[in-house]
CSV table of C-alpha atoms in Angstrom, one decimal:
chain,number,residue,atom,x,y,z
M,170,UNK,CA,0.0,24.7,-18.3
M,171,UNK,CA,-1.9,21.5,-17.0
M,172,UNK,CA,-1.1,19.6,-14.1
M,173,UNK,CA,-2.0,19.6,-10.5
M,174,UNK,CA,-0.3,21.7,-8.0
M,175,UNK,CA,3.1,20.2,-7.1
M,176,UNK,CA,3.1,17.7,-9.9
M,177,UNK,CA,6.1,19.4,-11.9
M,178,UNK,CA,8.0,19.8,-8.5
M,179,UNK,CA,7.5,16.2,-7.8
M,180,UNK,CA,8.8,15.1,-11.3
M,181,UNK,CA,11.9,17.2,-10.9
M,182,UNK,CA,12.6,15.6,-7.5
M,183,UNK,CA,12.3,12.5,-9.1
M,184,UNK,CA,14.5,13.2,-11.8
M,185,UNK,CA,17.2,14.4,-9.5
M,186,UNK,CA,17.2,11.0,-8.2
M,187,UNK,CA,17.4,9.7,-11.7
M,188,UNK,CA,14.0,8.8,-13.0
M,189,UNK,CA,14.2,9.4,-16.5
M,190,UNK,CA,10.4,9.0,-17.1
M,191,UNK,CA,9.4,11.5,-14.6
M,192,UNK,CA,12.2,13.9,-16.3
M,193,UNK,CA,10.7,13.2,-19.7
M,194,UNK,CA,7.2,14.0,-18.5
M,195,UNK,CA,8.1,17.4,-16.8
M,196,UNK,CA,10.1,18.6,-19.7
M,197,UNK,CA,7.3,17.7,-22.3
M,198,UNK,CA,4.7,19.4,-19.8
M,199,UNK,CA,6.8,22.5,-19.2
M,200,UNK,CA,7.7,22.9,-23.0
M,201,UNK,CA,4.5,25.3,-23.6
M,202,UNK,CA,5.3,27.2,-20.5
M,203,UNK,CA,8.8,27.7,-21.6
M,204,UNK,CA,7.9,28.6,-25.0
M,205,UNK,CA,5.4,31.2,-23.8
M,206,UNK,CA,8.1,32.8,-21.8
M,207,UNK,CA,10.7,33.0,-24.4
M,208,UNK,CA,8.2,34.2,-27.0
M,209,UNK,CA,7.5,37.3,-24.7
M,210,UNK,CA,10.9,38.4,-25.8
M,211,UNK,CA,11.6,36.8,-29.1
M,212,UNK,CA,9.3,37.1,-32.0
M,213,UNK,CA,11.2,35.1,-34.8
M,214,UNK,CA,10.0,31.6,-34.5
M,215,UNK,CA,13.1,29.9,-35.1
M,216,UNK,CA,15.1,31.9,-33.2
M,217,UNK,CA,12.8,31.6,-30.1
M,218,UNK,CA,12.8,27.7,-30.8
M,219,UNK,CA,16.6,27.7,-30.4
M,220,UNK,CA,16.3,29.8,-27.0
M,221,UNK,CA,13.7,27.2,-25.6
M,222,UNK,CA,16.5,24.4,-26.6
M,223,UNK,CA,19.1,26.5,-24.9
M,224,UNK,CA,16.7,26.6,-21.8
M,225,UNK,CA,16.1,22.8,-21.8
M,226,UNK,CA,19.9,22.2,-21.9
M,227,UNK,CA,20.5,24.8,-19.0
M,228,UNK,CA,17.6,23.4,-17.0
M,229,UNK,CA,19.5,19.9,-17.5
M,230,UNK,CA,22.8,21.2,-16.5
M,231,UNK,CA,21.4,23.1,-13.2
M,232,UNK,CA,19.2,20.3,-12.1
M,233,UNK,CA,21.1,19.7,-9.1
M,234,UNK,CA,20.5,23.4,-8.0
M,235,UNK,CA,16.9,23.1,-8.0
M,236,UNK,CA,15.2,23.0,-4.5
M,237,UNK,CA,12.2,20.9,-4.6
M,238,UNK,CA,10.5,22.7,-1.4
M,239,UNK,CA,10.2,25.7,-3.8
M,240,UNK,CA,7.6,26.2,-6.5
M,241,UNK,CA,9.6,25.2,-10.1
M,242,UNK,CA,7.8,27.6,-12.3
M,243,UNK,CA,9.6,30.7,-11.3
M,244,UNK,CA,12.9,28.7,-11.5
M,245,UNK,CA,12.0,27.5,-15.0
M,246,UNK,CA,10.9,30.9,-16.2
M,247,UNK,CA,14.0,32.7,-15.1
M,248,UNK,CA,16.2,30.3,-16.9
M,249,UNK,CA,14.2,30.5,-20.0
M,250,UNK,CA,14.1,34.2,-19.9
M,251,UNK,CA,18.1,34.2,-19.6
M,252,UNK,CA,18.6,32.1,-22.5
M,253,UNK,CA,16.1,34.3,-24.5
M,254,UNK,CA,18.1,37.5,-23.6
M,255,UNK,CA,21.5,35.7,-24.5
M,256,UNK,CA,20.1,34.8,-27.8
M,257,UNK,CA,18.9,38.2,-28.5
M,258,UNK,CA,22.2,39.6,-27.8
M,259,UNK,CA,24.1,37.2,-29.9
M,260,UNK,CA,21.6,37.9,-32.5
M,261,UNK,CA,22.0,41.7,-32.1
M,262,UNK,CA,25.7,41.2,-32.4
M,263,UNK,CA,25.4,39.2,-35.6
M,264,UNK,CA,23.1,41.9,-37.2
M,265,UNK,CA,25.7,44.5,-36.3
M,266,UNK,CA,28.2,42.7,-38.5
M,267,UNK,CA,26.2,41.6,-41.3
M,268,UNK,CA,24.2,43.6,-43.9
M,269,UNK,CA,21.4,41.6,-45.7
M,270,UNK,CA,21.7,41.6,-49.5
M,271,UNK,CA,18.4,42.1,-51.3
M,272,UNK,CA,17.6,39.3,-53.3
M,273,UNK,CA,16.2,39.9,-56.7
M,274,UNK,CA,13.7,37.3,-58.1
M,275,UNK,CA,14.4,38.2,-61.6
M,276,UNK,CA,17.9,39.3,-62.7
M,277,UNK,CA,17.9,39.3,-66.4
M,278,UNK,CA,15.0,40.4,-68.6
M,279,UNK,CA,15.2,37.4,-71.0
M,280,UNK,CA,13.3,34.4,-69.3
M,281,UNK,CA,16.0,31.9,-70.4
M,282,UNK,CA,18.7,33.7,-68.9
M,283,UNK,CA,17.1,33.0,-65.5
M,284,UNK,CA,16.7,29.2,-66.3
M,285,UNK,CA,20.4,28.9,-66.1
M,286,UNK,CA,20.3,29.8,-62.4
M,287,UNK,CA,17.3,27.3,-61.8
M,288,UNK,CA,19.4,24.8,-63.6
M,289,UNK,CA,22.5,25.5,-61.3
M,290,UNK,CA,20.3,25.3,-58.3
M,291,UNK,CA,19.0,21.8,-59.2
M,292,UNK,CA,22.5,20.5,-59.8
M,293,UNK,CA,23.6,21.9,-56.5
M,294,UNK,CA,20.5,20.1,-54.9
M,295,UNK,CA,21.3,16.9,-56.6
M,296,UNK,CA,24.9,17.0,-55.6
M,297,UNK,CA,23.7,17.6,-51.9
M,298,UNK,CA,21.3,14.7,-52.1
M,299,UNK,CA,24.0,12.5,-53.3
M,300,UNK,CA,26.4,13.3,-50.5
M,301,UNK,CA,23.8,12.5,-47.6
M,302,UNK,CA,24.5,9.4,-45.6
M,303,UNK,CA,22.6,6.4,-47.4
M,304,UNK,CA,19.9,6.0,-44.7
M,305,UNK,CA,19.0,9.5,-44.9
M,306,UNK,CA,19.2,9.6,-48.7
M,307,UNK,CA,16.8,6.5,-49.0
M,308,UNK,CA,14.6,8.1,-46.6
M,309,UNK,CA,14.3,11.4,-48.3
M,310,UNK,CA,14.0,9.9,-51.9
M,311,UNK,CA,11.0,7.7,-50.8
M,312,UNK,CA,9.2,9.8,-48.5
M,313,UNK,CA,9.4,13.2,-50.4
M,314,UNK,CA,10.6,12.8,-54.0
M,315,UNK,CA,8.6,9.6,-54.6
M,316,UNK,CA,5.9,10.7,-52.3
M,317,UNK,CA,5.1,7.2,-50.7
M,318,UNK,CA,3.3,6.9,-47.4
M,319,UNK,CA,5.3,6.0,-44.5
M,320,UNK,CA,4.1,2.6,-44.5
M,321,UNK,CA,5.0,2.1,-48.1
M,322,UNK,CA,8.3,3.5,-47.6
M,323,UNK,CA,8.9,1.4,-44.6
M,324,UNK,CA,8.2,-1.7,-46.5
M,325,UNK,CA,10.2,-0.7,-49.6
M,326,UNK,CA,13.3,0.2,-47.5
M,327,UNK,CA,13.1,-2.1,-44.7
M,328,UNK,CA,13.5,0.8,-42.3
M,329,UNK,CA,11.1,1.2,-39.3
M,330,UNK,CA,8.4,4.0,-39.5
M,331,UNK,CA,10.2,6.0,-36.6
M,332,UNK,CA,13.6,5.5,-38.2
M,333,UNK,CA,12.3,6.7,-41.3
M,334,UNK,CA,10.7,9.9,-39.7
M,335,UNK,CA,14.0,10.9,-38.2
M,336,UNK,CA,16.1,10.2,-41.3
M,337,UNK,CA,13.9,12.3,-43.3
M,338,UNK,CA,14.0,15.1,-40.9
M,339,UNK,CA,17.8,14.9,-40.6
M,340,UNK,CA,18.1,14.9,-44.3
M,341,UNK,CA,16.0,17.9,-44.9
M,342,UNK,CA,17.9,19.8,-42.1
M,343,UNK,CA,21.2,18.7,-43.6
M,344,UNK,CA,20.2,20.0,-47.1
M,345,UNK,CA,18.8,23.4,-45.5
M,346,UNK,CA,22.1,23.9,-43.9
M,347,UNK,CA,24.4,23.0,-46.7
M,348,UNK,CA,22.3,25.1,-49.2
M,349,UNK,CA,22.4,28.0,-47.0
M,350,UNK,CA,18.5,27.7,-46.7
M,351,UNK,CA,16.4,30.5,-47.1
M,352,UNK,CA,13.4,29.0,-45.0
M,353,UNK,CA,14.3,28.8,-41.1
M,354,UNK,CA,17.6,29.7,-40.0
K,224,UNK,CA,9.1,21.7,-34.3
K,225,UNK,CA,10.0,18.0,-33.9
K,226,UNK,CA,13.6,19.0,-32.9
K,227,UNK,CA,13.0,20.3,-29.7
K,228,UNK,CA,11.0,17.1,-28.7
K,229,UNK,CA,14.2,15.0,-30.0
K,230,UNK,CA,16.3,16.9,-27.6
K,231,UNK,CA,14.0,16.2,-24.9
K,232,UNK,CA,14.2,12.5,-25.6
K,233,UNK,CA,17.8,12.5,-25.6
K,234,UNK,CA,18.3,14.6,-22.3
K,235,UNK,CA,15.7,12.1,-20.6
K,236,UNK,CA,17.4,9.0,-22.1
K,237,UNK,CA,20.8,10.3,-21.0
K,238,UNK,CA,19.6,11.3,-17.3
K,239,UNK,CA,22.1,10.5,-14.4
K,240,UNK,CA,21.2,10.8,-11.0
K,241,UNK,CA,22.6,14.0,-9.3
K,242,UNK,CA,23.1,15.1,-5.6
K,243,UNK,CA,21.0,17.8,-4.6
K,244,UNK,CA,22.9,21.2,-3.8
K,245,UNK,CA,22.3,22.1,-0.2
K,246,UNK,CA,20.2,25.3,-0.2
K,247,UNK,CA,21.8,28.7,-0.7
K,248,UNK,CA,21.6,29.7,3.2
K,249,UNK,CA,23.6,26.3,4.1
K,250,UNK,CA,26.2,26.8,1.0
K,251,UNK,CA,26.9,30.6,2.3
K,252,UNK,CA,27.2,29.2,6.1
K,253,UNK,CA,29.7,26.5,4.9
K,254,UNK,CA,32.0,29.0,3.1
K,255,UNK,CA,31.6,31.4,5.9
K,256,UNK,CA,32.9,28.8,8.4
K,257,UNK,CA,35.8,27.7,6.2
K,258,UNK,CA,36.6,31.3,5.3
K,259,UNK,CA,36.6,32.0,9.2
K,260,UNK,CA,38.7,29.1,10.0
K,261,UNK,CA,41.3,30.2,7.2
K,262,UNK,CA,41.5,33.7,8.4
K,263,UNK,CA,41.6,32.8,12.0
K,264,UNK,CA,44.6,30.6,11.2
K,265,UNK,CA,46.4,33.3,9.4
K,266,UNK,CA,45.6,36.0,12.2
K,267,UNK,CA,46.9,33.4,14.8
K,268,UNK,CA,50.3,32.9,12.6
K,269,UNK,CA,50.9,36.7,12.7
K,270,UNK,CA,49.9,37.0,16.3
K,271,UNK,CA,46.9,38.9,17.6
K,272,UNK,CA,47.9,42.5,18.4
K,273,UNK,CA,48.5,43.1,22.0
K,274,UNK,CA,46.0,45.9,22.4
K,275,UNK,CA,43.5,44.2,20.5
K,276,UNK,CA,40.6,44.3,23.4
K,277,UNK,CA,41.2,47.8,24.0
K,278,UNK,CA,41.2,48.8,20.3
K,279,UNK,CA,37.8,46.9,19.6
K,280,UNK,CA,36.2,48.6,22.6
K,281,UNK,CA,36.7,51.9,21.0
K,282,UNK,CA,33.4,52.9,19.4
K,283,UNK,CA,35.0,53.7,16.1
K,284,UNK,CA,37.2,50.7,15.8
K,285,UNK,CA,34.2,48.3,17.0
K,286,UNK,CA,32.0,49.7,14.4
K,287,UNK,CA,34.7,49.5,11.7
K,288,UNK,CA,35.2,45.8,12.5
K,289,UNK,CA,31.7,44.9,12.8
K,290,UNK,CA,30.9,46.7,9.3
K,291,UNK,CA,33.6,44.5,7.7
K,292,UNK,CA,32.3,41.5,9.1
K,293,UNK,CA,28.8,42.1,8.5
K,294,UNK,CA,29.6,43.0,5.0
K,295,UNK,CA,31.4,39.9,4.1
K,296,UNK,CA,28.7,37.7,5.7
K,297,UNK,CA,25.8,39.7,3.8
K,298,UNK,CA,27.9,39.6,0.6
K,299,UNK,CA,28.4,35.6,0.9
K,300,UNK,CA,24.8,34.9,1.4
K,301,UNK,CA,23.5,37.4,-1.3
K,302,UNK,CA,25.9,35.7,-3.7
K,303,UNK,CA,24.6,32.3,-2.8
K,304,UNK,CA,21.2,33.6,-3.0
K,305,UNK,CA,21.7,35.3,-6.5
K,306,UNK,CA,23.3,32.2,-8.0
K,307,UNK,CA,19.9,30.5,-8.1
K,308,UNK,CA,17.7,31.6,-10.9
K,309,UNK,CA,14.2,31.8,-9.0
K,310,UNK,CA,15.7,34.1,-5.9
K,311,UNK,CA,14.8,37.8,-6.0
K,312,UNK,CA,17.4,40.2,-7.6
K,313,UNK,CA,16.9,42.1,-4.4
K,314,UNK,CA,19.2,40.1,-2.6
K,315,UNK,CA,22.1,41.9,-4.2
K,316,UNK,CA,21.1,44.9,-1.9
K,317,UNK,CA,21.8,42.9,1.2
K,318,UNK,CA,25.6,44.0,1.5
K,319,UNK,CA,24.4,47.7,1.7
K,320,UNK,CA,22.5,46.9,5.2
K,321,UNK,CA,25.9,47.4,6.9
K,322,UNK,CA,26.3,50.6,4.9
K,323,UNK,CA,25.5,53.0,8.1
K,324,UNK,CA,28.4,50.9,9.7
K,325,UNK,CA,30.8,51.6,6.8
K,326,UNK,CA,29.8,55.2,6.5
K,327,UNK,CA,30.5,55.6,10.2
K,328,UNK,CA,33.8,53.9,9.7
K,329,UNK,CA,34.8,56.3,7.0
K,330,UNK,CA,33.5,59.1,9.0
K,331,UNK,CA,35.6,58.1,11.9
K,332,UNK,CA,38.8,57.4,9.7
K,333,UNK,CA,38.3,60.9,8.2
K,334,UNK,CA,38.3,62.2,11.8
K,335,UNK,CA,41.4,60.1,12.3
K,336,UNK,CA,43.0,61.6,9.5
K,337,UNK,CA,42.6,65.0,10.8
K,338,UNK,CA,43.8,64.0,14.3
K,339,UNK,CA,46.9,62.6,12.3
K,340,UNK,CA,47.3,65.8,10.6
K,341,UNK,CA,47.2,67.6,13.9
K,342,UNK,CA,49.6,65.2,15.5
K,343,UNK,CA,52.1,64.6,12.5
K,344,UNK,CA,51.7,67.5,10.4
K,345,UNK,CA,51.4,67.1,6.7
K,346,UNK,CA,53.4,63.9,6.7
K,347,UNK,CA,50.0,62.2,7.6
K,348,UNK,CA,48.6,63.1,4.2
K,349,UNK,CA,51.1,61.6,2.2
K,350,UNK,CA,49.2,58.9,0.3
K,351,UNK,CA,51.1,55.9,1.3
K,352,UNK,CA,49.9,52.3,0.7
K,353,UNK,CA,50.7,49.7,3.2
K,354,UNK,CA,51.8,46.8,1.2
K,355,UNK,CA,51.4,44.4,3.9
K,356,UNK,CA,47.7,45.2,4.2
K,357,UNK,CA,47.2,44.8,0.5
K,358,UNK,CA,49.4,41.6,0.2
K,359,UNK,CA,47.3,40.0,3.1
K,360,UNK,CA,43.9,40.8,1.6
K,361,UNK,CA,45.0,39.8,-1.9
K,362,UNK,CA,46.9,36.8,-0.8
K,363,UNK,CA,44.0,35.2,1.3
K,364,UNK,CA,41.1,37.0,-0.4
K,365,UNK,CA,41.7,35.5,-4.1
K,366,UNK,CA,41.9,32.0,-2.8
K,367,UNK,CA,38.8,32.6,-0.5
K,368,UNK,CA,36.7,34.2,-3.4
K,369,UNK,CA,37.8,31.5,-5.9
K,370,UNK,CA,36.7,28.9,-3.3
K,371,UNK,CA,33.2,30.5,-3.1
K,372,UNK,CA,33.0,30.8,-6.9
K,373,UNK,CA,33.6,27.0,-7.1
K,374,UNK,CA,30.9,26.5,-4.5
K,375,UNK,CA,28.6,28.7,-6.5
K,376,UNK,CA,29.6,27.6,-9.9
K,377,UNK,CA,26.1,27.1,-11.0
K,378,UNK,CA,25.4,31.0,-11.1
K,379,UNK,CA,27.3,30.8,-14.6
K,380,UNK,CA,24.3,30.2,-16.7
K,381,UNK,CA,22.1,32.2,-14.7
K,382,UNK,CA,23.4,35.4,-13.0
K,383,UNK,CA,27.4,35.5,-13.2
K,384,UNK,CA,28.2,39.2,-12.9
K,385,UNK,CA,26.7,40.0,-9.6
K,386,UNK,CA,28.0,36.7,-8.1
K,387,UNK,CA,31.3,37.4,-9.3
K,388,UNK,CA,31.4,40.9,-7.6
K,389,UNK,CA,29.8,39.7,-4.5
K,390,UNK,CA,32.1,36.8,-4.1
K,391,UNK,CA,35.2,39.0,-4.3
K,392,UNK,CA,33.5,41.4,-1.9
K,393,UNK,CA,32.7,38.8,0.8
K,394,UNK,CA,36.2,37.3,1.0
K,395,UNK,CA,37.9,40.7,0.7
K,396,UNK,CA,35.7,42.2,3.5
K,397,UNK,CA,36.4,39.3,5.8
K,398,UNK,CA,40.1,39.4,5.2
K,399,UNK,CA,40.0,43.2,6.0
K,400,UNK,CA,38.3,42.3,9.3
K,401,UNK,CA,40.9,39.5,10.0
K,402,UNK,CA,43.8,41.8,9.3
K,403,UNK,CA,42.6,44.7,11.7
K,404,UNK,CA,43.2,41.9,14.3
K,405,UNK,CA,46.7,41.9,14.3
K,406,UNK,CA,47.7,44.9,12.1
K,407,UNK,CA,49.3,48.0,13.6
K,408,UNK,CA,48.3,50.9,11.4
K,409,UNK,CA,48.2,54.2,13.1
K,410,UNK,CA,47.8,56.7,10.0
K,411,UNK,CA,44.0,56.4,9.3
K,412,UNK,CA,44.3,57.7,5.5
K,413,UNK,CA,46.8,54.8,5.3
K,414,UNK,CA,44.0,52.1,6.6
K,415,UNK,CA,41.3,53.8,4.3
K,416,UNK,CA,43.4,54.0,1.1
K,417,UNK,CA,45.1,50.4,1.6
K,418,UNK,CA,41.8,48.3,2.9
K,419,UNK,CA,39.6,50.2,0.3
K,420,UNK,CA,41.7,49.6,-2.4
K,421,UNK,CA,42.6,46.0,-1.6
K,422,UNK,CA,38.8,45.1,-1.2
K,423,UNK,CA,38.1,46.8,-4.4
K,424,UNK,CA,40.9,45.0,-6.2
K,425,UNK,CA,39.7,41.8,-5.1
K,426,UNK,CA,36.2,42.6,-6.2
K,427,UNK,CA,37.3,43.8,-9.6
K,428,UNK,CA,39.7,40.6,-10.1
K,429,UNK,CA,36.5,38.3,-9.1
K,430,UNK,CA,34.6,40.0,-11.9
K,431,UNK,CA,37.4,40.0,-14.5
K,432,UNK,CA,39.2,36.6,-13.7
K,433,UNK,CA,36.4,34.6,-12.2
K,434,UNK,CA,34.4,33.5,-14.9
K,435,UNK,CA,36.2,30.4,-16.0
K,436,UNK,CA,35.4,28.8,-12.5
K,437,UNK,CA,31.7,29.2,-13.3
K,438,UNK,CA,29.7,26.8,-15.6
K,439,UNK,CA,29.1,27.8,-19.0
K,440,UNK,CA,25.6,28.4,-20.4
K,441,UNK,CA,25.0,25.7,-23.0
K,442,UNK,CA,24.1,26.6,-26.5
K,443,UNK,CA,21.9,24.3,-28.5
K,444,UNK,CA,23.3,23.6,-32.1
K,445,UNK,CA,21.6,25.1,-35.0
């Protein structure tokens, strides 16, 4: 929680007037604070990060209702708290409906039999990669599969380093979603 | 997690200037002025009862009227306060302040019922509803409550339920006070049941149907 007294409040007042840079600065500065508030309620890291994002969206939606004469931290904390509780409720409802199925590492005694499953997984992965948008596919192949550095990958593909980072990130996310990702959500 | 930083970039890049909302006290005052004007107009339209001053001077009727008005003002202010995330949840207790008045009112009405019983016999205890009362409180209370909810629609992502209830209470209590200014009802039980029922109905309707008037809480994808 860095920053001098009244700094965040000043940034928010400027953001209300349309100052995008002050707004960007405020949201980045208050992010650790929001995360701390949410993590008091939600331990699961990906679930709590989702709640932090909900809180950011709510802050954005309600920015006209902030009164600059009042300290902003209680305002931010109350919003983050609210969104954390909402996530917990939704999560609770979901868990009430679903029963986790235990995953067994090995289903058959013969090692070769399990290989079929692995081959199937690989095929699914190849299929999913093939279906990514071209930019994402290129970025993923260069950066992750061929293991090039960002600078090399940028030279090979003609994409900027920033664009590569974004595309790789989106590609991984899309794959995870498509393959019903075990990691994260 | 890079995704959250991306989101911040998107939000800042798409920032539009907004007009800052007036403070909650000002919002409540604005609505109260509008509601008083609307109710005042309705009362004038029906014609003030001829014995109004004499009736309001009676301690029980004066207290009753003041309790209704105070409840309406307190509920409107509490709703406006609770619509802001950082205001104390204790504001919800404000409409209880006129409770002594309200209790006095109920007690007086209770006495009134006994008087009626003596005067009219068991006819006084037949539970009758005054449809006129209910129609007035619903007919004016619902649009006024809806107006308050629209003014406080920012409560949606933060504290919707108490604001929905308080907005209904605020408008119904004020309408009930307005109604007293022109409506002739002599059987106290009828007043108690009709006003009480109508106020409860408007508050419950606010809770049940008011939700779409408020903003919806945003949910991040993923």
